[in-house]
Coordinates of C-alpha atoms in Angstrom, one line a residue:
X584 CA 76.6 -16.8 -69.2
X585 CA 76.6 -19.9 -67.0
X586 CA 72.9 -20.7 -67.1
X587 CA 72.2 -24.1 -68.6
X588 CA 70.5 -23.9 -72.0
X589 CA 71.1 -20.2 -72.6
X590 CA 69.1 -19.4 -75.8
X591 CA 68.0 -23.0 -76.1
X592 CA 65.5 -23.1 -73.3
X593 CA 62.3 -21.1 -73.9
X594 CA 61.1 -18.4 -71.5
X595 CA 57.5 -17.8 -70.5
X596 CA 55.8 -16.6 -73.7
X597 CA 53.4 -14.2 -71.9
X598 CA 56.3 -12.5 -70.1
X599 CA 58.3 -12.3 -73.4
X600 CA 55.4 -10.6 -75.0
X601 CA 55.2 -8.1 -72.1
X602 CA 58.9 -7.3 -72.5
X603 CA 58.4 -7.0 -76.3
X604 CA 55.5 -4.6 -75.8
X605 CA 57.6 -2.4 -73.5
X606 CA 60.5 -2.3 -75.9
X607 CA 58.3 -1.6 -79.0
X608 CA 56.4 1.2 -77.3
X609 CA 59.5 2.9 -75.9
X610 CA 58.3 2.5 -72.4
X611 CA 60.8 2.9 -69.6
X612 CA 62.6 -0.5 -69.4
X613 CA 64.6 -1.6 -66.4
X614 CA 66.1 -5.0 -67.0
X615 CA 66.9 -5.3 -63.3
X616 CA 63.1 -5.3 -62.7
X617 CA 62.2 -8.7 -61.1
X618 CA 59.7 -9.4 -64.0
X619 CA 62.7 -10.0 -66.2
X620 CA 64.8 -12.0 -63.8
X621 CA 64.4 -15.2 -65.8
X622 CA 67.2 -14.9 -68.4
X623 CA 65.3 -17.2 -70.7
X624 CA 62.7 -14.4 -71.0
X625 CA 65.3 -11.9 -72.2
X626 CA 67.0 -14.4 -74.6
X627 CA 63.6 -15.4 -75.8
X628 CA 62.7 -11.8 -76.6
X629 CA 65.9 -11.3 -78.5
X630 CA 65.3 -14.5 -80.6
X631 CA 61.7 -13.4 -81.2
X632 CA 62.9 -10.0 -82.3
X633 CA 65.4 -11.4 -84.8
X634 CA 62.9 -14.0 -86.0
X635 CA 60.2 -11.4 -86.7
X636 CA 62.4 -8.9 -88.6
X637 CA 60.8 -8.3 -92.0
X638 CA 64.2 -9.0 -93.5
X639 CA 66.7 -11.3 -91.6
X640 CA 70.0 -10.1 -90.4
X641 CA 71.6 -11.7 -93.4
X642 CA 69.3 -10.2 -96.1
X643 CA 67.3 -12.3 -98.5
X644 CA 69.5 -11.0 -101.3
X645 CA 72.5 -12.6 -99.7
X646 CA 71.0 -16.0 -98.8
X647 CA 72.0 -17.9 -101.9
X648 CA 75.5 -16.4 -101.8
X649 CA 76.1 -17.5 -98.2
X650 CA 74.8 -21.0 -99.0
X651 CA 77.0 -21.2 -102.1
X652 CA 80.0 -20.0 -100.0
X653 CA 79.6 -22.5 -97.2
X654 CA 79.6 -25.3 -99.8
X655 CA 83.0 -24.4 -101.1
X656 CA 85.4 -27.3 -100.4
X657 CA 88.6 -25.3 -100.1
X658 CA 88.6 -24.0 -96.4
X659 CA 90.7 -20.9 -97.1
X660 CA 88.6 -19.9 -100.2
X661 CA 85.4 -20.6 -98.2
X662 CA 86.7 -18.4 -95.3
X663 CA 87.6 -15.5 -97.6
X664 CA 84.3 -15.8 -99.4
X665 CA 82.2 -15.7 -96.2
X666 CA 84.3 -12.8 -94.8
X667 CA 83.8 -10.8 -98.0
X668 CA 80.0 -11.5 -98.0
X669 CA 79.8 -10.3 -94.4
X670 CA 81.7 -7.2 -95.4
X671 CA 79.3 -6.6 -98.3
X672 CA 76.3 -6.5 -96.0
X673 CA 74.5 -3.1 -95.4
X674 CA 76.2 -1.3 -92.5
X675 CA 73.3 -1.8 -90.1
X676 CA 73.3 -5.5 -90.8
X677 CA 77.1 -5.8 -90.6
X678 CA 77.3 -3.9 -87.4
X679 CA 74.5 -5.7 -85.7
X680 CA 76.0 -9.0 -86.8
X681 CA 79.3 -8.0 -85.3
X682 CA 77.8 -7.3 -81.9
X683 CA 75.5 -10.3 -81.9
X684 CA 78.3 -12.7 -82.9
X685 CA 80.7 -11.2 -80.4
X686 CA 78.1 -12.0 -77.7
X687 CA 77.4 -15.5 -79.1
X688 CA 81.1 -16.2 -79.0
X689 CA 81.1 -15.3 -75.3
X690 CA 78.2 -17.7 -74.8
X691 CA 80.2 -20.4 -76.4
X692 CA 83.2 -19.7 -74.2
X693 CA 81.0 -20.8 -71.3
X694 CA 79.8 -24.0 -73.0
X695 CA 81.0 -26.1 -70.0
X696 CA 78.4 -24.4 -67.8
X697 CA 75.6 -23.5 -70.2
X698 CA 76.0 -26.5 -72.6
X699 CA 75.8 -24.1 -75.6
X700 CA 78.5 -25.3 -78.0
X701 CA 79.1 -23.7 -81.4
X702 CA 76.8 -26.3 -82.9
X703 CA 74.0 -25.7 -80.3
X704 CA 74.2 -21.9 -80.9
X705 CA 74.1 -22.5 -84.7
X706 CA 71.1 -24.7 -84.4
X707 CA 69.2 -22.0 -82.5
X708 CA 70.3 -19.1 -84.6
X709 CA 70.9 -20.5 -88.1
X710 CA 67.3 -20.4 -89.4
X711 CA 66.6 -17.1 -87.7
X712 CA 69.6 -15.1 -89.0
X713 CA 69.7 -16.6 -92.5
X714 CA 66.6 -17.7 -94.4
X715 CA 65.3 -17.7 -98.0
X716 CA 62.7 -15.2 -99.1
X717 CA 60.2 -18.0 -99.7
X718 CA 60.0 -21.4 -98.0
X719 CA 60.9 -24.1 -100.5
X720 CA 60.6 -27.8 -100.5
X721 CA 64.3 -28.2 -99.6
X722 CA 63.9 -26.4 -96.3
X723 CA 65.6 -29.3 -94.3
X724 CA 68.7 -29.1 -96.6
X725 CA 68.8 -25.4 -96.3
X726 CA 68.8 -25.7 -92.5
X727 CA 71.9 -27.7 -92.5
X728 CA 73.7 -25.0 -94.5
X729 CA 72.2 -22.2 -92.5
X730 CA 73.6 -23.7 -89.3
X731 CA 77.0 -24.3 -91.0
X732 CA 77.1 -20.6 -91.9
X733 CA 76.5 -19.5 -88.3
X734 CA 79.0 -22.1 -87.1
X735 CA 81.6 -20.8 -89.5
X736 CA 81.1 -17.2 -88.4
X737 CA 81.4 -18.2 -84.8
X738 CA 84.5 -20.2 -85.4
X739 CA 86.2 -17.5 -87.4
X740 CA 84.9 -14.4 -85.7
X741 CA 88.3 -12.8 -85.3
X742 CA 89.0 -13.2 -89.1
X743 CA 85.6 -12.0 -90.2
X744 CA 85.5 -9.1 -87.8
X745 CA 89.2 -8.3 -87.2
X746 CA 88.6 -5.1 -85.3
X747 CA 86.0 -6.8 -83.2

């Protein structure tokens, strides 16, 4: 957790691909093996996995709803709306999100050492976890809101996942 640039710094792509191959082909995987000692390889593999999902963790069908919710001016209404949207996700998406965001909150707790603030984590994960079904001309504008959604979930994790 204290490695500088955790999730922001890229790992060696060839090594990430080797790790990916082992995971995808159900080969015996020992993360204590020296080949995976660079934490940026492991974090890079996780980011790659999430980025290449056919449907993002926040499904395409929910994209516009989350973007609309983050634009709500009233903070308490915005918070309830985002919490309700997270609760409405399919169970596999919801449960994966809960575990992933719990981990990312732990990363942020070490921001003094790893320099990964809420904003930094949101910049890394926003476009990966929440993206439209088709790339549109207003991609840059979407990215701002995608990052804000991730920031909001990180900042309100205990409210969104109360049993978490």
